[in-house]
């Protein structure tokens, strides 16, 4: 009975129980938090891209703008590229020096390319002759670096590419390469991949992160990703695995959909506009414009930009993985050495505002960013000031707490901070102590109370009978009051205790109150009561009709103008039997059953483009070329059967197609076969 009541409440709430897009391995939240703890507190790591590509250092023929992709981009055949083996003799390589530079820069972990896409292993692999032992150097670089990293108190992490341009069993192989494989067998390649990952997770001590990459080609899929994820966790249960082990990553923005393997999202060369509460992520970025060493690339970001990237990322709850591309002789480019040193000088003073901090309590700050260490008795809020106040008054907007104190990190004396209405004014020197960013630590009594307009959470703006809307003020100390008649909430307006249930079309207005006084702006959102779309007569048959097409498209074509290769009836919307095919399209038609009048959400996962229509109306438009990602749409439906059409195509590379649905307020689930008809 209790479950039914909770479900009823969840339905009314109009908000699904959100499932963070974090991994598929079965562990409790407490177990996951314990496993992720060191990584979340570390916040800052060094990425190292090193391999044979450092030998040409970016030059091939008359071009000098290559990096670690030189083999693919310059179409250098395997047997030609292997000649770099003889030139890879990094006699100046000093693992301890590398680890010391990372530590002195304030980095807490190192992630190095054990094998990049070119297939060359930087360690002594027993299952490959294409490794460091085939070079004049003949030393296990990973062993030396792992020992040095640990000696400096840092955590060793491995980057490992799934895509492999040289292995004869890897597919798709490069038609420009030679020798051309004659009996490529991807299952054999998968075993080779597992064997190398097993070496890396067996022979080098405890590893912090397995950072997979190159998961986007058509031969890699969710089943293989799940197997590789499971292998890592079997070998080292405490290891953290990034989301590129599987195929759930949505492009360079880096975040995954629920249900895919991987512990954290991997935005690349970008910083998300805002963090996502409850989702772990790490932005990886270069110092110049190449990951691998390019002797001509002098386009290095300034130390100030690198420090402010770190602050911006951490203020949004993420980690920063900053890359170095060492030279073939084993040294870091001088430009990288200088920047690491300068970042380290800043971190020495301000590391407390980075390590083990959480995302900013503020929605935004005009003059910079914030990070925080919240606590029940008192909280530390670190104000990272980019634009220093010339009048010596740093205004911190909308703070409801009593002030315990204020201090510029690195300063010998405390600063004076006073309340001015809802703001805090901190007296600071007329010039900024640090041009990159000066940090003011503001200590507050209790958990942060930030005067920001409450958020109105709902998965839909439409409803059929009633909808429950969750309103969040951001602090237990604040009371949220609301109106449904369009007026501005006052101290006498109704208080929103969690969820507000609406039964008629309404513009909901909400505002935060502290000690009886309004302390935030007003947020509003319009909710409309709608008639559900009429149901159709029940279908005669089970399952859905599918037409299969072959062609080369950039978006869903006009299927009526094409001739289907075949037509069949399917039990479920998926790619069974077609998983690796390219230049393929489906048009799926039939009916879907819903068991009550309500608003329903449809989630469409696709690579490449797809569209989903209900009763002839387009509900999800996820058309175009893109990596596996999902989009959601809603439709108000009467109990019974409704027409559904799903169009989908895959151009080249990876592919994905899945439809999930949910009644408003419930989590997404696959559609039971009995609920499909035609
Ligand atoms: O193709 C790789 C690239 O060479 C580099 O390793 C980056 C770093 O994250 N990852 C891939 C591009 O997304």
mmCIF file of N, CA and C in Angstrom, residues 111-181:
data_model
loop_
_atom_site.group_PDB
_atom_site.id
_atom_site.type_symbol
_atom_site.label_atom_id
_atom_site.label_comp_id
_atom_site.label_asym_id
_atom_site.label_seq_id
_atom_site.Cartn_x
_atom_site.Cartn_y
_atom_site.Cartn_z
ATOM 1 N N UNK A 111 47.192 11.299 -15.130
ATOM 2 C CA UNK A 111 46.545 10.359 -16.058
ATOM 3 C C UNK A 111 47.373 10.355 -17.340
ATOM 4 N N UNK A 112 48.007 9.220 -17.651
ATOM 5 C CA UNK A 112 48.909 9.174 -18.808
ATOM 6 C C UNK A 112 48.438 8.147 -19.830
ATOM 7 N N UNK A 113 48.727 8.414 -21.089
ATOM 8 C CA UNK A 113 48.326 7.539 -22.184
ATOM 9 C C UNK A 113 49.173 6.272 -22.188
ATOM 10 N N UNK A 114 48.601 5.206 -21.645
ATOM 11 C CA UNK A 114 49.325 3.927 -21.696
ATOM 12 C C UNK A 114 49.362 3.425 -23.139
ATOM 13 N N UNK A 115 48.304 3.728 -23.875
ATOM 14 C CA UNK A 115 48.206 3.418 -25.305
ATOM 15 C C UNK A 115 47.217 4.402 -25.910
ATOM 16 N N UNK A 116 47.642 5.125 -26.928
ATOM 17 C CA UNK A 116 46.718 6.026 -27.610
ATOM 18 C C UNK A 116 46.165 5.322 -28.845
ATOM 19 N N UNK A 117 45.491 6.060 -29.708
ATOM 20 C CA UNK A 117 44.828 5.402 -30.845
ATOM 21 C C UNK A 117 45.803 4.703 -31.772
ATOM 22 N N UNK A 118 47.087 5.112 -31.765
ATOM 23 C CA UNK A 118 48.040 4.499 -32.708
ATOM 24 C C UNK A 118 48.421 3.089 -32.276
ATOM 25 N N UNK A 119 47.993 2.698 -31.077
ATOM 26 C CA UNK A 119 48.183 1.311 -30.654
ATOM 27 C C UNK A 119 49.492 1.035 -29.966
ATOM 28 N N UNK A 120 50.368 2.050 -29.871
ATOM 29 C CA UNK A 120 51.701 1.838 -29.270
ATOM 30 C C UNK A 120 51.598 1.900 -27.748
ATOM 31 N N UNK A 121 52.101 0.871 -27.079
ATOM 32 C CA UNK A 121 51.991 0.805 -25.618
ATOM 33 C C UNK A 121 53.248 1.372 -24.978
ATOM 34 N N UNK A 122 53.036 2.303 -24.069
ATOM 35 C CA UNK A 122 54.159 2.971 -23.400
ATOM 36 C C UNK A 122 54.690 2.109 -22.262
ATOM 37 N N UNK A 123 54.236 0.864 -22.178
ATOM 38 C CA UNK A 123 54.683 0.012 -21.075
ATOM 39 C C UNK A 123 55.069 -1.343 -21.651
ATOM 40 N N UNK A 124 55.656 -2.198 -20.832
ATOM 41 C CA UNK A 124 56.111 -3.507 -21.290
ATOM 42 C C UNK A 124 54.936 -4.474 -21.295
ATOM 43 N N UNK A 125 54.320 -4.627 -22.475
ATOM 44 C CA UNK A 125 53.135 -5.476 -22.589
ATOM 45 C C UNK A 125 53.524 -6.870 -23.073
ATOM 46 N N UNK A 126 53.013 -7.887 -22.370
ATOM 47 C CA UNK A 126 53.334 -9.271 -22.772
ATOM 48 C C UNK A 126 52.454 -9.726 -23.935
ATOM 49 N N UNK A 127 51.454 -8.947 -24.290
ATOM 50 C CA UNK A 127 50.552 -9.382 -25.369
ATOM 51 C C UNK A 127 50.736 -8.530 -26.613
ATOM 52 N N UNK A 128 51.816 -7.743 -26.652
ATOM 53 C CA UNK A 128 52.037 -6.926 -27.844
ATOM 54 C C UNK A 128 53.524 -6.720 -28.056
ATOM 55 N N UNK A 129 53.946 -6.745 -29.346
ATOM 56 C CA UNK A 129 55.353 -6.429 -29.617
ATOM 57 C C UNK A 129 55.473 -4.955 -30.018
ATOM 58 N N UNK A 130 54.329 -4.256 -29.937
ATOM 59 C CA UNK A 130 54.310 -2.848 -30.361
ATOM 60 C C UNK A 130 54.284 -1.996 -29.102
ATOM 61 N N UNK A 131 55.399 -2.077 -28.373
ATOM 62 C CA UNK A 131 55.410 -1.398 -27.067
ATOM 63 C C UNK A 131 56.797 -0.814 -26.814
ATOM 64 N N UNK A 132 56.994 -0.260 -25.647
ATOM 65 C CA UNK A 132 58.218 0.469 -25.327
ATOM 66 C C UNK A 132 59.455 -0.403 -25.464
ATOM 67 N N UNK A 133 59.245 -1.722 -25.313
ATOM 68 C CA UNK A 133 60.415 -2.623 -25.396
ATOM 69 C C UNK A 133 60.887 -2.776 -26.837
ATOM 70 N N UNK A 134 60.088 -2.275 -27.802
ATOM 71 C CA UNK A 134 60.493 -2.347 -29.218
ATOM 72 C C UNK A 134 61.225 -1.071 -29.631
ATOM 73 N N UNK A 135 61.512 -0.208 -28.655
ATOM 74 C CA UNK A 135 62.241 1.042 -28.947
ATOM 75 C C UNK A 135 63.638 0.937 -28.344
ATOM 76 N N UNK A 136 64.539 1.814 -28.680
ATOM 77 C CA UNK A 136 65.878 1.777 -28.066
ATOM 78 C C UNK A 136 65.828 1.989 -26.554
ATOM 79 N N UNK A 137 64.697 2.527 -26.050
ATOM 80 C CA UNK A 137 64.621 2.910 -24.636
ATOM 81 C C UNK A 137 64.501 1.690 -23.725
ATOM 82 N N UNK A 138 63.666 0.766 -24.128
ATOM 83 C CA UNK A 138 63.504 -0.522 -23.436
ATOM 84 C C UNK A 138 63.317 -0.417 -21.925
ATOM 85 N N UNK A 139 62.694 0.600 -21.436
ATOM 86 C CA UNK A 139 62.354 0.704 -19.993
ATOM 87 C C UNK A 139 60.842 0.871 -19.872
ATOM 88 N N UNK A 140 60.294 0.263 -18.806
ATOM 89 C CA UNK A 140 58.833 0.340 -18.622
ATOM 90 C C UNK A 140 58.493 1.696 -18.017
ATOM 91 N N UNK A 141 58.139 2.630 -18.864
ATOM 92 C CA UNK A 141 57.855 4.003 -18.448
ATOM 93 C C UNK A 141 56.725 4.042 -17.439
ATOM 94 N N UNK A 142 55.726 3.191 -17.621
ATOM 95 C CA UNK A 142 54.591 3.211 -16.699
ATOM 96 C C UNK A 142 55.025 2.752 -15.317
ATOM 97 N N UNK A 143 55.892 1.798 -15.259
ATOM 98 C CA UNK A 143 56.380 1.317 -13.955
ATOM 99 C C UNK A 143 57.147 2.447 -13.264
ATOM 100 N N UNK A 144 58.038 3.113 -13.993
ATOM 101 C CA UNK A 144 58.831 4.193 -13.389
ATOM 102 C C UNK A 144 57.931 5.346 -12.965
ATOM 103 N N UNK A 145 56.958 5.672 -13.793
ATOM 104 C CA UNK A 145 56.098 6.820 -13.456
ATOM 105 C C UNK A 145 55.168 6.475 -12.306
ATOM 106 N N UNK A 146 54.690 5.238 -12.293
ATOM 107 C CA UNK A 146 53.791 4.808 -11.201
ATOM 108 C C UNK A 146 54.518 4.884 -9.875
ATOM 109 N N UNK A 147 55.769 4.438 -9.837
ATOM 110 C CA UNK A 147 56.540 4.493 -8.585
ATOM 111 C C UNK A 147 56.803 5.942 -8.166
ATOM 112 N N UNK A 148 57.149 6.780 -9.140
ATOM 113 C CA UNK A 148 57.455 8.187 -8.818
ATOM 114 C C UNK A 148 56.193 8.920 -8.367
ATOM 115 N N UNK A 149 55.082 8.624 -9.028
ATOM 116 C CA UNK A 149 53.815 9.290 -8.689
ATOM 117 C C UNK A 149 53.426 8.974 -7.260
ATOM 118 N N UNK A 150 53.541 7.707 -6.914
ATOM 119 C CA UNK A 150 53.207 7.316 -5.539
ATOM 120 C C UNK A 150 54.180 7.936 -4.544
ATOM 121 N N UNK A 151 55.454 7.984 -4.922
ATOM 122 C CA UNK A 151 56.474 8.552 -4.014
ATOM 123 C C UNK A 151 56.156 10.024 -3.716
ATOM 124 N N UNK A 152 55.523 10.698 -4.663
ATOM 125 C CA UNK A 152 55.186 12.117 -4.445
ATOM 126 C C UNK A 152 53.803 12.272 -3.821
ATOM 127 N N UNK A 153 53.176 11.136 -3.498
ATOM 128 C CA UNK A 153 51.874 11.198 -2.812
ATOM 129 C C UNK A 153 50.714 11.472 -3.735
ATOM 130 N N UNK A 154 50.924 11.264 -5.026
ATOM 131 C CA UNK A 154 49.850 11.486 -6.003
ATOM 132 C C UNK A 154 49.250 10.136 -6.401
ATOM 133 N N UNK A 155 48.137 10.175 -7.124
ATOM 134 C CA UNK A 155 47.463 8.946 -7.558
ATOM 135 C C UNK A 155 47.726 8.708 -9.039
ATOM 136 N N UNK A 156 48.088 7.455 -9.367
ATOM 137 C CA UNK A 156 48.377 7.102 -10.760
ATOM 138 C C UNK A 156 47.087 6.696 -11.464
ATOM 139 N N UNK A 157 46.866 7.222 -12.644
ATOM 140 C CA UNK A 157 45.665 6.897 -13.419
ATOM 141 C C UNK A 157 46.082 6.595 -14.853
ATOM 142 N N UNK A 158 45.353 5.683 -15.490
ATOM 143 C CA UNK A 158 45.716 5.269 -16.846
ATOM 144 C C UNK A 158 44.686 5.760 -17.853
ATOM 145 N N UNK A 159 45.161 6.353 -18.934
ATOM 146 C CA UNK A 159 44.361 6.586 -20.146
ATOM 147 C C UNK A 159 44.601 5.355 -21.028
ATOM 148 N N UNK A 160 43.547 4.832 -21.648
ATOM 149 C CA UNK A 160 43.743 3.705 -22.565
ATOM 150 C C UNK A 160 42.727 3.820 -23.698
ATOM 151 N N UNK A 161 43.232 3.798 -24.930
ATOM 152 C CA UNK A 161 42.340 3.966 -26.072
ATOM 153 C C UNK A 161 41.708 2.650 -26.509
ATOM 154 N N UNK A 162 40.414 2.639 -26.716
ATOM 155 C CA UNK A 162 39.730 1.462 -27.276
ATOM 156 C C UNK A 162 40.052 1.392 -28.769
ATOM 157 N N UNK A 163 39.909 2.487 -29.446
ATOM 158 C CA UNK A 163 40.216 2.546 -30.882
ATOM 159 C C UNK A 163 41.704 2.274 -31.077
ATOM 160 N N UNK A 164 42.033 1.460 -32.086
ATOM 161 C CA UNK A 164 43.425 1.027 -32.265
ATOM 162 C C UNK A 164 43.704 0.927 -33.766
ATOM 163 N N UNK A 165 44.508 1.878 -34.250
ATOM 164 C CA UNK A 165 44.694 1.967 -35.705
ATOM 165 C C UNK A 165 45.670 0.927 -36.242
ATOM 166 N N UNK A 166 46.359 0.200 -35.367
ATOM 167 C CA UNK A 166 47.360 -0.719 -35.927
ATOM 168 C C UNK A 166 46.996 -2.174 -35.745
ATOM 169 N N UNK A 167 46.127 -2.501 -34.811
ATOM 170 C CA UNK A 167 45.902 -3.918 -34.510
ATOM 171 C C UNK A 167 45.136 -4.592 -35.651
ATOM 172 N N UNK A 168 45.617 -5.707 -36.153
ATOM 173 C CA UNK A 168 44.981 -6.339 -37.323
ATOM 174 C C UNK A 168 43.555 -6.804 -37.070
ATOM 175 N N UNK A 169 43.169 -6.975 -35.797
ATOM 176 C CA UNK A 169 41.801 -7.424 -35.517
ATOM 177 C C UNK A 169 40.846 -6.275 -35.245
ATOM 178 N N UNK A 170 41.391 -5.034 -35.138
ATOM 179 C CA UNK A 170 40.500 -3.895 -34.854
ATOM 180 C C UNK A 170 39.716 -3.542 -36.125
ATOM 181 N N UNK A 171 38.460 -3.251 -35.937
ATOM 182 C CA UNK A 171 37.635 -2.754 -37.052
ATOM 183 C C UNK A 171 36.889 -1.528 -36.570
ATOM 184 N N UNK A 172 36.532 -0.559 -37.416
ATOM 185 C CA UNK A 172 36.896 -0.497 -38.842
ATOM 186 C C UNK A 172 38.383 -0.213 -39.021
ATOM 187 N N UNK A 173 39.048 -1.003 -39.922
ATOM 188 C CA UNK A 173 40.471 -0.734 -40.154
ATOM 189 C C UNK A 173 40.580 0.373 -41.180
ATOM 190 N N UNK A 174 41.761 0.943 -41.287
ATOM 191 C CA UNK A 174 41.983 2.109 -42.167
ATOM 192 C C UNK A 174 42.346 1.614 -43.561
ATOM 193 N N UNK A 175 41.516 1.977 -44.520
ATOM 194 C CA UNK A 175 41.739 1.431 -45.879
ATOM 195 C C UNK A 175 43.034 1.983 -46.473
ATOM 196 N N UNK A 176 43.552 3.094 -45.893
ATOM 197 C CA UNK A 176 44.790 3.665 -46.466
ATOM 198 C C UNK A 176 46.025 2.986 -45.869
ATOM 199 N N UNK A 177 45.817 2.114 -44.895
ATOM 200 C CA UNK A 177 46.995 1.577 -44.208
ATOM 201 C C UNK A 177 47.495 0.310 -44.885
ATOM 202 N N UNK A 178 48.637 -0.110 -44.532
ATOM 203 C CA UNK A 178 49.095 -1.472 -44.895
ATOM 204 C C UNK A 178 50.094 -1.918 -43.850
ATOM 205 N N UNK A 179 50.197 -3.236 -43.594
ATOM 206 C CA UNK A 179 49.438 -4.255 -44.356
ATOM 207 C C UNK A 179 47.948 -4.200 -44.066
ATOM 208 N N UNK A 180 47.106 -4.583 -45.038
ATOM 209 C CA UNK A 180 45.671 -4.631 -44.852
ATOM 210 C C UNK A 180 45.334 -5.941 -44.139
ATOM 211 N N UNK A 181 44.567 -5.874 -43.042
ATOM 212 C CA UNK A 181 44.219 -7.123 -42.344
ATOM 213 C C UNK A 181 43.406 -8.026 -43.275
#
